[in-house]
Amino acid sequence: MIVNDQYKFIYCYIPKVSSSLWKQLFHSLYIKTGSVGKSRMSMLSREEIQLKMETYQKAMFVRNPITRFLSLYLSKFVTSSLKTRSTWEEYIGTSIIARYRKNSMEHKLQYKLNLNITFYEFSSYIVDVTPNYAIDEITDHWLPMHKSCDPCRFKPDFIGYFEELETEGPYLLQWLGIDGAVQLPKYHVSTTGSQLHNEYSKIGRNKLRKLINYYAHDYNLFGYSTEAYLL
């Protein structure tokens, strides 16, 4: 979470929910206003956290869990740089191939090469193995959004939707009172939505049901529907 004392707000980031855009924007705000008003929640005392949580405006953005999950896979295993893909393959890729591929030892010995982790393998591993994983800078990319920002604890005043970023992004800046200092950066419009049918058809209906169940609490909390994916 980012805490801004000058404008008195807290923003809770969720990976793969325009988090890079908001980090860029709030960094620009920090540069323009000087070395005042920027800190991370982890840097504060318990008393400071409680005071700010009770008195500051709080905001977050969410995204359809199924689209977010596919975006993660594509950005880390398909369209990513070699460095990023290697990091993810080292962290989770070798475990995936050990579990789901024959001759896994041969693959593990060559794991620094492109493992070509498939969407089916990645989906299987997430629902089969990781539900009880602790959150860290890698797992927070696929763990349910409420694990990063639990609205029942964070109690946001504003919840924006990634799908409506074009209109809700500028509105948030105005609501926070920072629209005169910064503007929403130009951002790459996600094409993940257009790939949903093709990619999810590769994993089968049963695996899709398990994945949706994995994110069931997010669907309930943030009002997304699963009907279109289960027909």
Short mmCIF file of C-alpha atoms in Angstrom, two decimals:
data_model
loop_
_atom_site.label_atom_id
_atom_site.label_comp_id
_atom_site.label_asym_id
_atom_site.label_seq_id
_atom_site.Cartn_x
_atom_site.Cartn_y
_atom_site.Cartn_z
CA MET A 1 0.00 0.00 0.00
CA ILE A 2 1.06 3.55 -0.70
CA VAL A 3 0.25 6.23 1.85
CA ASN A 4 0.23 9.87 0.80
CA ASP A 5 0.20 12.26 3.75
CA GLN A 6 -0.02 15.46 1.73
CA TYR A 7 -3.30 14.45 0.05
CA LYS A 8 -4.30 12.07 2.84
CA PHE A 9 -5.05 8.90 0.92
CA ILE A 10 -4.06 5.24 0.87
CA TYR A 11 -3.96 3.19 -2.31
CA CYS A 12 -3.84 -0.61 -2.19
CA TYR A 13 -2.13 -2.22 -5.20
CA ILE A 14 -3.15 -5.57 -6.65
CA PRO A 15 -0.75 -7.10 -9.22
CA LYS A 16 -2.17 -7.39 -12.75
CA VAL A 17 -4.77 -4.73 -11.99
CA SER A 18 -3.05 -1.74 -13.61
CA SER A 19 -0.64 -1.72 -10.68
CA SER A 20 2.31 -0.48 -12.78
CA LEU A 21 0.23 2.43 -14.02
CA TRP A 22 -0.72 3.52 -10.51
CA LYS A 23 2.82 3.14 -9.22
CA GLN A 24 4.02 5.36 -12.08
CA LEU A 25 1.33 7.92 -11.39
CA PHE A 26 1.94 8.13 -7.65
CA HIS A 27 5.68 8.33 -8.21
CA SER A 28 5.08 11.29 -10.55
CA LEU A 29 2.94 12.88 -7.85
CA TYR A 30 5.76 12.37 -5.36
CA ILE A 31 8.30 13.98 -7.72
CA LYS A 32 6.08 16.99 -8.37
CA THR A 33 5.27 17.63 -4.73
CA GLY A 34 8.76 17.00 -3.40
CA SER A 35 9.85 14.59 -0.71
CA VAL A 36 6.62 15.01 1.22
CA GLY A 37 3.73 12.67 1.66
CA LYS A 38 4.89 9.32 0.32
CA SER A 39 5.43 6.22 2.38
CA ARG A 40 4.62 2.54 2.50
CA MET A 41 2.31 1.13 5.10
CA SER A 42 5.04 -1.26 6.22
CA MET A 43 7.16 1.72 7.26
CA LEU A 44 4.59 2.97 9.77
CA SER A 45 3.98 2.11 13.40
CA ARG A 46 0.82 0.30 14.44
CA GLU A 47 -0.58 3.52 15.90
CA GLU A 48 0.15 5.46 12.70
CA ILE A 49 -1.47 2.77 10.57
CA GLN A 50 -4.63 2.78 12.66
CA LEU A 51 -4.92 6.57 12.57
CA LYS A 52 -4.44 6.80 8.81
CA MET A 53 -6.77 3.88 8.10
CA GLU A 54 -9.47 5.66 10.08
CA THR A 55 -9.00 9.15 8.65
CA TYR A 56 -7.54 8.90 5.12
CA GLN A 57 -9.42 8.22 1.90
CA LYS A 58 -8.79 4.65 0.73
CA ALA A 59 -8.96 3.30 -2.81
CA MET A 60 -8.26 0.20 -4.85
CA PHE A 61 -8.94 -1.28 -8.29
CA VAL A 62 -10.07 -4.82 -9.06
CA ARG A 63 -10.32 -6.97 -12.19
CA ASN A 64 -12.27 -9.96 -13.43
CA PRO A 65 -10.34 -12.86 -11.83
CA ILE A 66 -10.34 -15.04 -14.93
CA THR A 67 -9.02 -12.23 -17.13
CA ARG A 68 -6.45 -11.27 -14.51
CA PHE A 69 -5.22 -14.87 -14.29
CA LEU A 70 -4.80 -15.20 -18.05
CA SER A 71 -3.04 -11.83 -18.21
CA LEU A 72 -0.58 -13.10 -15.60
CA TYR A 73 0.22 -16.24 -17.56
CA LEU A 74 0.70 -14.38 -20.84
CA SER A 75 2.85 -11.65 -19.31
CA LYS A 76 5.17 -14.00 -17.40
CA PHE A 77 5.43 -17.05 -19.65
CA VAL A 78 4.58 -15.94 -23.19
CA THR A 79 5.27 -12.27 -23.96
CA SER A 80 7.75 -11.59 -21.16
CA SER A 81 11.42 -10.77 -21.41
CA LEU A 82 13.90 -13.60 -20.99
CA LYS A 83 14.81 -12.29 -17.53
CA THR A 84 11.20 -12.24 -16.34
CA ARG A 85 10.39 -15.64 -17.78
CA SER A 86 13.53 -17.13 -16.22
CA THR A 87 12.58 -15.72 -12.82
CA TRP A 88 9.14 -17.27 -12.98
CA GLU A 89 10.39 -20.55 -14.38
CA GLU A 90 12.90 -20.80 -11.55
CA TYR A 91 10.33 -19.92 -8.92
CA ILE A 92 7.48 -22.13 -10.09
CA GLY A 93 8.24 -23.62 -13.52
CA THR A 94 10.48 -26.45 -12.36
CA SER A 95 7.84 -27.55 -9.84
CA ILE A 96 5.23 -27.51 -12.57
CA ILE A 97 7.16 -29.74 -14.94
CA ALA A 98 8.17 -32.08 -12.13
CA ARG A 99 4.50 -32.60 -11.33
CA TYR A 100 2.94 -32.74 -14.78
CA ARG A 101 5.57 -33.95 -17.27
CA LYS A 102 7.29 -37.24 -17.86
CA ASN A 103 11.09 -37.19 -17.85
CA SER A 104 10.87 -34.22 -15.52
CA MET A 105 14.43 -34.65 -14.25
CA GLU A 106 15.77 -34.01 -17.72
CA HIS A 107 13.73 -30.82 -17.88
CA LYS A 108 14.82 -29.76 -14.42
CA LEU A 109 18.47 -30.07 -15.36
CA GLN A 110 17.81 -27.73 -18.27
CA TYR A 111 15.40 -25.38 -16.49
CA LYS A 112 17.32 -22.25 -17.46
CA LEU A 113 16.18 -22.88 -21.00
CA ASN A 114 12.68 -21.99 -22.09
CA LEU A 115 10.42 -24.57 -20.44
CA ASN A 116 7.38 -23.58 -22.54
CA ILE A 117 5.02 -23.81 -19.58
CA THR A 118 1.55 -24.30 -21.02
CA PHE A 119 -1.59 -22.57 -19.81
CA TYR A 120 -3.04 -25.96 -18.86
CA GLU A 121 0.02 -26.78 -16.74
CA PHE A 122 0.03 -23.39 -15.05
CA SER A 123 -3.71 -23.53 -14.33
CA SER A 124 -3.44 -27.06 -12.98
CA TYR A 125 -0.59 -26.16 -10.64
CA ILE A 126 -2.33 -23.09 -9.25
CA VAL A 127 -5.55 -24.92 -8.34
CA ASP A 128 -3.87 -28.17 -7.27
CA VAL A 129 -0.96 -26.90 -5.22
CA THR A 130 -1.08 -23.23 -4.27
CA PRO A 131 -4.36 -22.44 -2.44
CA ASN A 132 -2.56 -22.27 0.92
CA TYR A 133 0.55 -20.47 -0.28
CA ALA A 134 1.64 -17.47 1.77
CA ILE A 135 1.53 -14.16 -0.03
CA ASP A 136 4.82 -12.70 -1.29
CA GLU A 137 6.04 -10.61 -4.23
CA ILE A 138 5.51 -13.54 -6.61
CA THR A 139 2.44 -15.34 -5.26
CA ASP A 140 0.47 -12.10 -4.94
CA HIS A 141 0.28 -12.12 -8.75
CA TRP A 142 -2.04 -15.13 -8.78
CA LEU A 143 -3.47 -15.40 -5.27
CA PRO A 144 -7.04 -14.09 -5.02
CA MET A 145 -7.26 -10.31 -4.96
CA HIS A 146 -8.69 -10.21 -1.45
CA LYS A 147 -5.42 -11.71 -0.21
CA SER A 148 -3.64 -8.52 -1.33
CA CYS A 149 -6.40 -6.09 -0.43
CA ASP A 150 -9.15 -7.50 1.74
CA PRO A 151 -12.02 -4.99 1.49
CA CYS A 152 -13.44 -6.27 4.77
CA ARG A 153 -10.27 -5.12 6.55
CA PHE A 154 -9.09 -2.31 4.29
CA LYS A 155 -12.62 -0.86 4.03
CA PRO A 156 -12.01 1.18 0.87
CA ASP A 157 -14.06 4.27 0.14
CA PHE A 158 -13.54 3.69 -3.58
CA ILE A 159 -13.34 0.42 -5.54
CA GLY A 160 -12.63 0.92 -9.22
CA TYR A 161 -12.89 -1.66 -11.97
CA PHE A 162 -10.05 -2.34 -14.38
CA GLU A 163 -12.59 -2.79 -17.16
CA GLU A 164 -13.75 0.82 -16.63
CA LEU A 165 -10.29 2.32 -16.12
CA GLU A 166 -10.72 4.88 -18.89
CA THR A 167 -13.53 6.62 -16.99
CA GLU A 168 -12.97 5.54 -13.39
CA GLY A 169 -9.24 6.33 -13.42
CA PRO A 170 -9.68 10.07 -14.03
CA TYR A 171 -12.60 10.10 -11.60
CA LEU A 172 -10.36 8.68 -8.87
CA LEU A 173 -7.76 11.39 -9.45
CA GLN A 174 -10.45 14.04 -9.11
CA TRP A 175 -11.90 12.39 -6.01
CA LEU A 176 -8.47 12.28 -4.37
CA GLY A 177 -7.89 15.91 -5.29
CA ILE A 178 -4.75 15.22 -7.32
CA ASP A 179 -6.09 15.74 -10.85
CA GLY A 180 -4.46 19.17 -10.93
CA ALA A 181 -1.06 17.67 -10.21
CA VAL A 182 -1.02 14.47 -12.29
CA GLN A 183 -2.92 12.90 -15.14
CA LEU A 184 -3.55 9.26 -15.93
CA PRO A 185 -0.51 8.06 -17.95
CA LYS A 186 -0.98 6.62 -21.39
CA TYR A 187 -1.41 2.92 -20.95
CA HIS A 188 -1.43 -0.18 -23.07
CA VAL A 189 -4.99 -1.38 -23.59
CA SER A 190 -5.09 -5.03 -22.58
CA THR A 191 -5.92 -7.51 -25.33
CA THR A 192 -6.34 -10.38 -22.88
CA GLY A 193 -10.12 -10.25 -23.18
CA SER A 194 -9.97 -11.12 -26.87
CA GLN A 195 -7.92 -14.22 -26.06
CA LEU A 196 -10.13 -15.59 -23.29
CA HIS A 197 -12.14 -18.09 -25.34
CA ASN A 198 -9.14 -19.44 -27.20
CA GLU A 199 -6.94 -19.88 -24.13
CA TYR A 200 -9.57 -21.25 -21.76
CA SER A 201 -10.80 -23.73 -24.35
CA LYS A 202 -7.38 -25.35 -23.99
CA ILE A 203 -7.86 -26.26 -20.34
CA GLY A 204 -11.35 -27.77 -20.51
CA ARG A 205 -14.56 -27.03 -18.63
CA ASN A 206 -13.65 -29.03 -15.53
CA LYS A 207 -10.37 -27.17 -15.03
CA LEU A 208 -12.12 -23.86 -15.66
CA ARG A 209 -14.69 -24.67 -12.97
CA LYS A 210 -11.88 -25.41 -10.51
CA LEU A 211 -10.18 -22.14 -11.37
CA ILE A 212 -13.37 -20.15 -10.94
CA ASN A 213 -13.93 -21.88 -7.61
CA TYR A 214 -10.38 -20.91 -6.61
CA TYR A 215 -11.41 -17.27 -7.10
CA ALA A 216 -14.97 -17.69 -5.80
CA HIS A 217 -14.53 -15.27 -2.91
CA ASP A 218 -13.24 -12.56 -5.26
CA TYR A 219 -16.27 -13.05 -7.50
CA ASN A 220 -18.60 -12.69 -4.53
CA LEU A 221 -16.80 -9.71 -3.01
CA PHE A 222 -16.41 -7.62 -6.16
CA GLY A 223 -19.60 -8.45 -8.05
CA TYR A 224 -18.22 -10.20 -11.11
CA SER A 225 -20.37 -12.84 -12.79
CA THR A 226 -19.19 -16.34 -13.69
CA GLU A 227 -22.16 -17.22 -15.89
CA ALA A 228 -20.54 -16.29 -19.20
CA TYR A 229 -17.67 -18.68 -18.55
CA LEU A 230 -19.71 -21.66 -17.37
CA LEU A 231 -22.36 -21.78 -20.10
#
